[in-house]
PDB file of C-alpha atoms in Angstrom:
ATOM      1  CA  UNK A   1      54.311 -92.744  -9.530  1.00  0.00           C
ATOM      2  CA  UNK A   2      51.427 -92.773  -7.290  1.00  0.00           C
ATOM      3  CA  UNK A   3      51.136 -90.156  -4.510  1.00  0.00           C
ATOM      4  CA  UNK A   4      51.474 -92.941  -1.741  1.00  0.00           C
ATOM      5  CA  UNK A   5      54.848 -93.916  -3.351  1.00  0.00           C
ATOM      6  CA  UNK A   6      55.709 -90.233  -3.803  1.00  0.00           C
ATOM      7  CA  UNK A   7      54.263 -87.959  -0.686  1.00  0.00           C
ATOM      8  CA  UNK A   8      56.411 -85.093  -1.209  1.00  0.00           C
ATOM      9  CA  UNK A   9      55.258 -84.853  -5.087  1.00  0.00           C
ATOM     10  CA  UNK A  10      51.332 -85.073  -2.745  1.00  0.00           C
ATOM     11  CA  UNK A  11      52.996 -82.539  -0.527  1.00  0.00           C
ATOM     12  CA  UNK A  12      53.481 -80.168  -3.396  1.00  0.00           C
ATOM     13  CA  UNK A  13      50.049 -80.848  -4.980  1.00  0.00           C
ATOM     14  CA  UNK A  14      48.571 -80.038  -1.736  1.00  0.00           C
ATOM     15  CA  UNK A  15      50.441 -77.041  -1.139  1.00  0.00           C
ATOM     16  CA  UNK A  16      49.855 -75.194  -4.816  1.00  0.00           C
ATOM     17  CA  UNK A  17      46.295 -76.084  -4.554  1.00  0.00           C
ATOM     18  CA  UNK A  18      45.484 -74.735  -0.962  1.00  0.00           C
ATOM     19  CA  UNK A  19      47.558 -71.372  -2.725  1.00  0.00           C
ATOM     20  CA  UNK A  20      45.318 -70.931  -5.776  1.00  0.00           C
ATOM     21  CA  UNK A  21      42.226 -71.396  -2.995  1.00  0.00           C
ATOM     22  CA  UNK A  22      43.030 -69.290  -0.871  1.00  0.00           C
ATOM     23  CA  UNK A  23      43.135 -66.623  -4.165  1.00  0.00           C
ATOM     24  CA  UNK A  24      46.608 -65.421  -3.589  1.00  0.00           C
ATOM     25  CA  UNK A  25      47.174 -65.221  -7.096  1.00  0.00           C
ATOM     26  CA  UNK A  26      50.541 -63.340  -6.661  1.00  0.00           C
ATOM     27  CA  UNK A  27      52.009 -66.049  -4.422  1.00  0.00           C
ATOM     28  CA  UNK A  28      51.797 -68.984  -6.804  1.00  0.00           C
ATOM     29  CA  UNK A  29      55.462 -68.575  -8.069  1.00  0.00           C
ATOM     30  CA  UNK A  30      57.621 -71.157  -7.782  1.00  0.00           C
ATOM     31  CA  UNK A  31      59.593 -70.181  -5.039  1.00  0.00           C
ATOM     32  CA  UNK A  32      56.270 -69.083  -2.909  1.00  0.00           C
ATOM     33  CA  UNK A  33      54.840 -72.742  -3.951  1.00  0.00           C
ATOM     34  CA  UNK A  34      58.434 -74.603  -2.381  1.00  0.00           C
ATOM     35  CA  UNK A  35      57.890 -72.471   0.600  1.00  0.00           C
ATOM     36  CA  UNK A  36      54.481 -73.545   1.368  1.00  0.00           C
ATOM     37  CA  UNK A  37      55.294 -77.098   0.640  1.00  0.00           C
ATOM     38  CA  UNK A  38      58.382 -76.692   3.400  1.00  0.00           C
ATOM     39  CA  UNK A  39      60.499 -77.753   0.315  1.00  0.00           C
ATOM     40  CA  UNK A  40      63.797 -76.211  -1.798  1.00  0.00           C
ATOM     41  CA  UNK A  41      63.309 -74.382  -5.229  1.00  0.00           C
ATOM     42  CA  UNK A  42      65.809 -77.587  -6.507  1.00  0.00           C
ATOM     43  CA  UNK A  43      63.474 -79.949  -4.342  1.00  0.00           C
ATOM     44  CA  UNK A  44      60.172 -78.647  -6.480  1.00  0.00           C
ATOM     45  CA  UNK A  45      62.210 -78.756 -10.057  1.00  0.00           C
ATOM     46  CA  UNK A  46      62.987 -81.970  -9.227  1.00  0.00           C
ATOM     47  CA  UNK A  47      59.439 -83.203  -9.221  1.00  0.00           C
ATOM     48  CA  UNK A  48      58.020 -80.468 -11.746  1.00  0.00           C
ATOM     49  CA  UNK A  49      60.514 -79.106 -14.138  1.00  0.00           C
ATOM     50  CA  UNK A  50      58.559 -75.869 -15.108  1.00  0.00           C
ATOM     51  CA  UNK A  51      55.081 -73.647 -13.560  1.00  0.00           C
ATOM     52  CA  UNK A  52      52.989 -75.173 -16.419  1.00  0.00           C
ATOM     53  CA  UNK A  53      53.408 -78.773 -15.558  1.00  0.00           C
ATOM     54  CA  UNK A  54      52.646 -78.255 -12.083  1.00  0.00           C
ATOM     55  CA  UNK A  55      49.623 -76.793 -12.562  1.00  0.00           C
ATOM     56  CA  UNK A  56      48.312 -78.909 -14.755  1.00  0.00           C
ATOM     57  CA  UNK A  57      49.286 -81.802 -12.414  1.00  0.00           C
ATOM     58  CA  UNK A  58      47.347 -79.824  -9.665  1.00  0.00           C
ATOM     59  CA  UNK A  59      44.206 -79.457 -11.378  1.00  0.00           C
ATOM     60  CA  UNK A  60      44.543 -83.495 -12.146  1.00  0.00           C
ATOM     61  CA  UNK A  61      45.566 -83.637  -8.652  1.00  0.00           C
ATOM     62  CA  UNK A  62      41.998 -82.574  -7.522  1.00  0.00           C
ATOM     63  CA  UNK A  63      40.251 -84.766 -10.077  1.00  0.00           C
ATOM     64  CA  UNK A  64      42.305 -87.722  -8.703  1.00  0.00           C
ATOM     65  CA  UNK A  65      41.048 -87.044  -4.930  1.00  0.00           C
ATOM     66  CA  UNK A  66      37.857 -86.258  -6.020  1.00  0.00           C
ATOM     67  CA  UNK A  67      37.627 -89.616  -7.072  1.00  0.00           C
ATOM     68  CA  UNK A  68      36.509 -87.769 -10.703  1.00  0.00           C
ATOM     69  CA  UNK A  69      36.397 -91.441 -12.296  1.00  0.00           C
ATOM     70  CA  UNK A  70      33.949 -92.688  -9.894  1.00  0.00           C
ATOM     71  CA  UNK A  71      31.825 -89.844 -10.428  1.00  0.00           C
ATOM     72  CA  UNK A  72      31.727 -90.285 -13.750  1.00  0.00           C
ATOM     73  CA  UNK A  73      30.686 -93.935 -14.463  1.00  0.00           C
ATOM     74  CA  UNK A  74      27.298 -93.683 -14.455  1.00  0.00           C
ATOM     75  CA  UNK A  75      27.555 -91.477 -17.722  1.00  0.00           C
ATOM     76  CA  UNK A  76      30.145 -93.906 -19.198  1.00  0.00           C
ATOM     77  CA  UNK A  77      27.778 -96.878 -18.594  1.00  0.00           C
ATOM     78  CA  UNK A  78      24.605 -95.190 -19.327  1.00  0.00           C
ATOM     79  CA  UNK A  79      22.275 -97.571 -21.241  1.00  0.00           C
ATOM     80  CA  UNK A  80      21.119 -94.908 -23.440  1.00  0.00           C
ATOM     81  CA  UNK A  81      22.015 -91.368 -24.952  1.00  0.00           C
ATOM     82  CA  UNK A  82      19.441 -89.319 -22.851  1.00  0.00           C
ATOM     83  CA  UNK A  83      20.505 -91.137 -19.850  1.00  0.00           C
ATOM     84  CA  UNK A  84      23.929 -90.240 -20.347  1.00  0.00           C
ATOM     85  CA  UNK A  85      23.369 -86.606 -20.422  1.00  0.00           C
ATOM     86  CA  UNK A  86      21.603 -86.272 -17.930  1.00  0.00           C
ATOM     87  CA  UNK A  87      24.536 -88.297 -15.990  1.00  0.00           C
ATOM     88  CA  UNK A  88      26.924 -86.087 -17.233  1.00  0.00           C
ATOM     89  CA  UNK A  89      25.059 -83.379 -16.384  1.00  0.00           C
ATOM     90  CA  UNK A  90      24.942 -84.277 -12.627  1.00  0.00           C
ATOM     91  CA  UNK A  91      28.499 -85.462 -12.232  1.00  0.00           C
ATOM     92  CA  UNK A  92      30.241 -81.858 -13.960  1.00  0.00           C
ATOM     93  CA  UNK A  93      27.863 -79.651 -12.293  1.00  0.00           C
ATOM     94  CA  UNK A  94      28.006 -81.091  -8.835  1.00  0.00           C
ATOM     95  CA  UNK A  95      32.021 -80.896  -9.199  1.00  0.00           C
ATOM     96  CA  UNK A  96      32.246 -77.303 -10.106  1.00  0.00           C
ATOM     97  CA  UNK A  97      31.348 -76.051  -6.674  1.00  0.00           C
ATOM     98  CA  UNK A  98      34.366 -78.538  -5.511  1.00  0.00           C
ATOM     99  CA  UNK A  99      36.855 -77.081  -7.894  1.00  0.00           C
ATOM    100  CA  UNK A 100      35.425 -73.246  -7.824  1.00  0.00           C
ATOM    101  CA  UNK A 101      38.183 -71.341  -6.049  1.00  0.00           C
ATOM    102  CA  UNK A 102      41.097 -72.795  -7.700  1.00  0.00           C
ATOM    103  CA  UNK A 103      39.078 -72.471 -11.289  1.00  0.00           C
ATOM    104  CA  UNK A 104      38.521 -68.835 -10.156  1.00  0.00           C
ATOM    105  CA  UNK A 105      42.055 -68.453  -9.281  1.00  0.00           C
ATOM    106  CA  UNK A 106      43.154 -70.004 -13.066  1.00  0.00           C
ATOM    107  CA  UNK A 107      40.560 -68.094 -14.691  1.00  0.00           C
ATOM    108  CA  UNK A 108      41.925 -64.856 -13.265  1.00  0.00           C
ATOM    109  CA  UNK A 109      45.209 -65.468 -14.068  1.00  0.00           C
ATOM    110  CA  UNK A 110      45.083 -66.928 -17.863  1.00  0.00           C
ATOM    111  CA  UNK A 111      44.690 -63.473 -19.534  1.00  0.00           C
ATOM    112  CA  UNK A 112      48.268 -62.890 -18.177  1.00  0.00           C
ATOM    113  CA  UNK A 113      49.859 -66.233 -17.325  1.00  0.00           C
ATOM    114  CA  UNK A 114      50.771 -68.516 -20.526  1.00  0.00           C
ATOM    115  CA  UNK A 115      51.138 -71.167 -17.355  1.00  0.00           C
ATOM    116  CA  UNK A 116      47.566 -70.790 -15.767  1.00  0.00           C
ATOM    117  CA  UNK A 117      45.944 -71.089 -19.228  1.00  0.00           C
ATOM    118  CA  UNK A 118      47.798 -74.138 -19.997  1.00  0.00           C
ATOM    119  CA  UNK A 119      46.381 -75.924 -17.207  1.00  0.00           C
ATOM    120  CA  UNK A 120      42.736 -74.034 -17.494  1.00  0.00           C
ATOM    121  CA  UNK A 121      42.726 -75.114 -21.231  1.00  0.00           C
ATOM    122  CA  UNK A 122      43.770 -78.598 -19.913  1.00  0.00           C
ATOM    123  CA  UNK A 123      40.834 -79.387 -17.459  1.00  0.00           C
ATOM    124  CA  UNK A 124      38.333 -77.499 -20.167  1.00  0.00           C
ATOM    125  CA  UNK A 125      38.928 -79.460 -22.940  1.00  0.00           C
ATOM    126  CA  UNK A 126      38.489 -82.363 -20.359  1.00  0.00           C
ATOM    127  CA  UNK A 127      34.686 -80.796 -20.014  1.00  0.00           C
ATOM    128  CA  UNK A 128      34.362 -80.271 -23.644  1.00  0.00           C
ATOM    129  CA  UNK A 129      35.320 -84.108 -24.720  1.00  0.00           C
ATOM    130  CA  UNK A 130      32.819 -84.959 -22.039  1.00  0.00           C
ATOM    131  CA  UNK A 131      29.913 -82.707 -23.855  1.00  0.00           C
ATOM    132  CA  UNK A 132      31.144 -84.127 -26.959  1.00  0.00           C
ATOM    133  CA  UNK A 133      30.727 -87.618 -25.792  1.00  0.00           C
ATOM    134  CA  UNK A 134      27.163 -86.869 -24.925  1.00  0.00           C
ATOM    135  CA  UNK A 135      26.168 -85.106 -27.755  1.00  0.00           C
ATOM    136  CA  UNK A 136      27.874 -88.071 -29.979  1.00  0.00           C
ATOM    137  CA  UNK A 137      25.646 -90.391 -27.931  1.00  0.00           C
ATOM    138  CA  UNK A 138      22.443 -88.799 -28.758  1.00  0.00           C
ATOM    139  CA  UNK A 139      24.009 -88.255 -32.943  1.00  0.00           C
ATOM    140  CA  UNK A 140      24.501 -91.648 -32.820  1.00  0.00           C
ATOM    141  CA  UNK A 141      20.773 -92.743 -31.649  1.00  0.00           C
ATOM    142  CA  UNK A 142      19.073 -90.268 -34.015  1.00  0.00           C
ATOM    143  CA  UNK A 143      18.291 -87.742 -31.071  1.00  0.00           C
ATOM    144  CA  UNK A 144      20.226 -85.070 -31.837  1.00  0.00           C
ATOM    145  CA  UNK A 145      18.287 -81.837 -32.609  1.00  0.00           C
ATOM    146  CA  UNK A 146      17.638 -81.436 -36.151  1.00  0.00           C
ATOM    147  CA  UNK A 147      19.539 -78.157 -38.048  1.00  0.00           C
ATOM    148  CA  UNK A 148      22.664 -78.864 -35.147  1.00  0.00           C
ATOM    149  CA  UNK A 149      25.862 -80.274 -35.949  1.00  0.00           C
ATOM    150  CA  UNK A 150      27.760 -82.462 -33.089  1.00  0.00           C
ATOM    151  CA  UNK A 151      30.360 -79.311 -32.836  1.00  0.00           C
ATOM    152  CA  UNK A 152      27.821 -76.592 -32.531  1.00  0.00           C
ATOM    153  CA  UNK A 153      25.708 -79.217 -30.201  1.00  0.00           C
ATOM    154  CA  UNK A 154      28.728 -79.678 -28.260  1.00  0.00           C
ATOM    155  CA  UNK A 155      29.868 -75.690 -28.693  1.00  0.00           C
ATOM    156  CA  UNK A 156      26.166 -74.863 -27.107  1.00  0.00           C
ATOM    157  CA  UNK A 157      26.316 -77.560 -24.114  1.00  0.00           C
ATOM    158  CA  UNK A 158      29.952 -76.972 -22.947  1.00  0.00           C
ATOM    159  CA  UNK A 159      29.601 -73.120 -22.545  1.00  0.00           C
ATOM    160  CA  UNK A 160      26.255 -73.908 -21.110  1.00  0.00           C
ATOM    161  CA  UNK A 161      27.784 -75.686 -18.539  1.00  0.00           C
ATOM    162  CA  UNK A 162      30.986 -73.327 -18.227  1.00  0.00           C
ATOM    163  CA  UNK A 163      32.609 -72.290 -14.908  1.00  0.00           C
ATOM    164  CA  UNK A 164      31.277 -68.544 -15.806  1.00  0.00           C
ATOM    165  CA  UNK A 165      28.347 -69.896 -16.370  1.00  0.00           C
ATOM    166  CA  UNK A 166      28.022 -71.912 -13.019  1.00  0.00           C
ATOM    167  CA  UNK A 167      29.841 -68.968 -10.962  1.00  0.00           C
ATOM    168  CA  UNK A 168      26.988 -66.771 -12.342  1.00  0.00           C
ATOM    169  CA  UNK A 169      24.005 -68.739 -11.099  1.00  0.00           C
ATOM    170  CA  UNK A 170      25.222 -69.872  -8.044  1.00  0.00           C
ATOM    171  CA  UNK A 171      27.445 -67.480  -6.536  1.00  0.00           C
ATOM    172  CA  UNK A 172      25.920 -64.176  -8.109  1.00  0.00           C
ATOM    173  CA  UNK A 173      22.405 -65.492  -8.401  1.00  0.00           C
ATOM    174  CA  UNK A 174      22.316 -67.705  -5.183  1.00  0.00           C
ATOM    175  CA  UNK A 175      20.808 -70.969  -6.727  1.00  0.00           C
ATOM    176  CA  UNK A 176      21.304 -74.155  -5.130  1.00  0.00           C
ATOM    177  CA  UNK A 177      23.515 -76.957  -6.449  1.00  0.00           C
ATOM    178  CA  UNK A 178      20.554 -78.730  -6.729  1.00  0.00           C
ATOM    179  CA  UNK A 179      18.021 -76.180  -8.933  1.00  0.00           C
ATOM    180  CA  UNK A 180      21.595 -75.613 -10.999  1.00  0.00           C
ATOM    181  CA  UNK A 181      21.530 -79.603 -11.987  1.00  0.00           C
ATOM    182  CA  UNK A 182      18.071 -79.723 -12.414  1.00  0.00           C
ATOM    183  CA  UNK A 183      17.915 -76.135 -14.807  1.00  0.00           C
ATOM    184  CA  UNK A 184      20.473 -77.324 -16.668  1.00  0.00           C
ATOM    185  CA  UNK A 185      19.469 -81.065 -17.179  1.00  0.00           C
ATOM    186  CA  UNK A 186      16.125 -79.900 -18.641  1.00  0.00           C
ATOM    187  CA  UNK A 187      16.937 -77.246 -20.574  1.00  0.00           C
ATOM    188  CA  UNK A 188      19.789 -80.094 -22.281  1.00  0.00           C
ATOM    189  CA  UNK A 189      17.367 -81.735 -23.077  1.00  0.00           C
ATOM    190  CA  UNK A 190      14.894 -79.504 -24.589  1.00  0.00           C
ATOM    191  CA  UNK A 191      17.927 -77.574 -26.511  1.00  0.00           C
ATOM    192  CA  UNK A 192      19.826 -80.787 -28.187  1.00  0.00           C
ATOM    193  CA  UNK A 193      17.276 -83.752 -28.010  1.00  0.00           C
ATOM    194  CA  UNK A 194      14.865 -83.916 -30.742  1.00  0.00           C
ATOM    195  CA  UNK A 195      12.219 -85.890 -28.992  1.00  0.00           C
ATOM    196  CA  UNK A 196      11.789 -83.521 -26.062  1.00  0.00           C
TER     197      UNK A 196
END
């Protein structure tokens, strides 16, 4: 069901996320997430049956009105295999900075919270199929690195482009969304394509 057809599911969504932003880890129980959606305990088991699936659905929630799809295209239609990861490049890396406090807020809680992890793992394997598809695209045109499997080549480029990684550089380190892309689209490129 759509979240036009369904605005108190949206209502929910909305209210979980702006918890897990605001970095009130401790107040992201179910009860404290039916409060801040102005909704029942029964009301929110109605729509999400257990913690996990909610979160999940709330991580999807913000790739959904992020428009993630549309951000992703040009990778998916990229003519060629460079092209594409440089595409991909550009579309994860200017999302993290969207998604940063409530991936801070998961990544704080997953050492203790079989929940949180579920829906960090969720939205990470997302990013590593996307790094896979790259490095597949570059296999498949005879551009990827010599002495590198696809898994390592994909191991190397997703924890390149991890949250840590990201939070490290541009909150700790101050760079600019912008230097971030460009860093990381060149050094892609000179660590998996053999041509660089």
């Amino acid at each position: 069901m759509s979240r036009k057809k369904n605005p108190t599911r949206t209502r929910i969504l909305s209210a979980t996320h702006r918890l897990l932003e605001d970095g009130n880890i401790a107040a992201t129980r179910m009860s404290d997430i039916a409060k801040a959606a102005g909704i029942s305990r029964q009301a929110l088991y109605l729509h999400f049956p257990n913690r996990a699936e909610l979160l999940v659905a709330t991580v999807r929630y913000l790739d959904e009105i992020h428009d993630v799809e549309a951000r992703l295209a040009p990778s998916r239609e990229a003519s060629d295999a460079r092209t594409r990861l440089l595409a991909w490049i550009s579309a994860w890396g200017g999302y993290i900075g969207e998604i940063y406090g409530t991936a801070k807020a998961l990544m704080a809680m997953q050492d203790t919270d079989a929940e949180a992890r579920a829906a960090w793992d969720d939205r990470m394997q997302a990013v590593r199929h996307g790094c896979a598809a790259s490095v597949n695209a570059l296999a498949e045109e005879g551009l990827l690195t010599p002495g590198l499997s696809e898994e390592e080549a994909t191991d190397l480029l997703w924890t390149m482009l991890s949250v840590p990684a990201w939070e490290q550089l541009c909150i700790r380190q101050k760079w600019s969304h912008e230097r971030y892309v460009s860093v990381m689209q060149s050094s892609a490129e000179r660590m998996l394509i053999r041509s660089y």
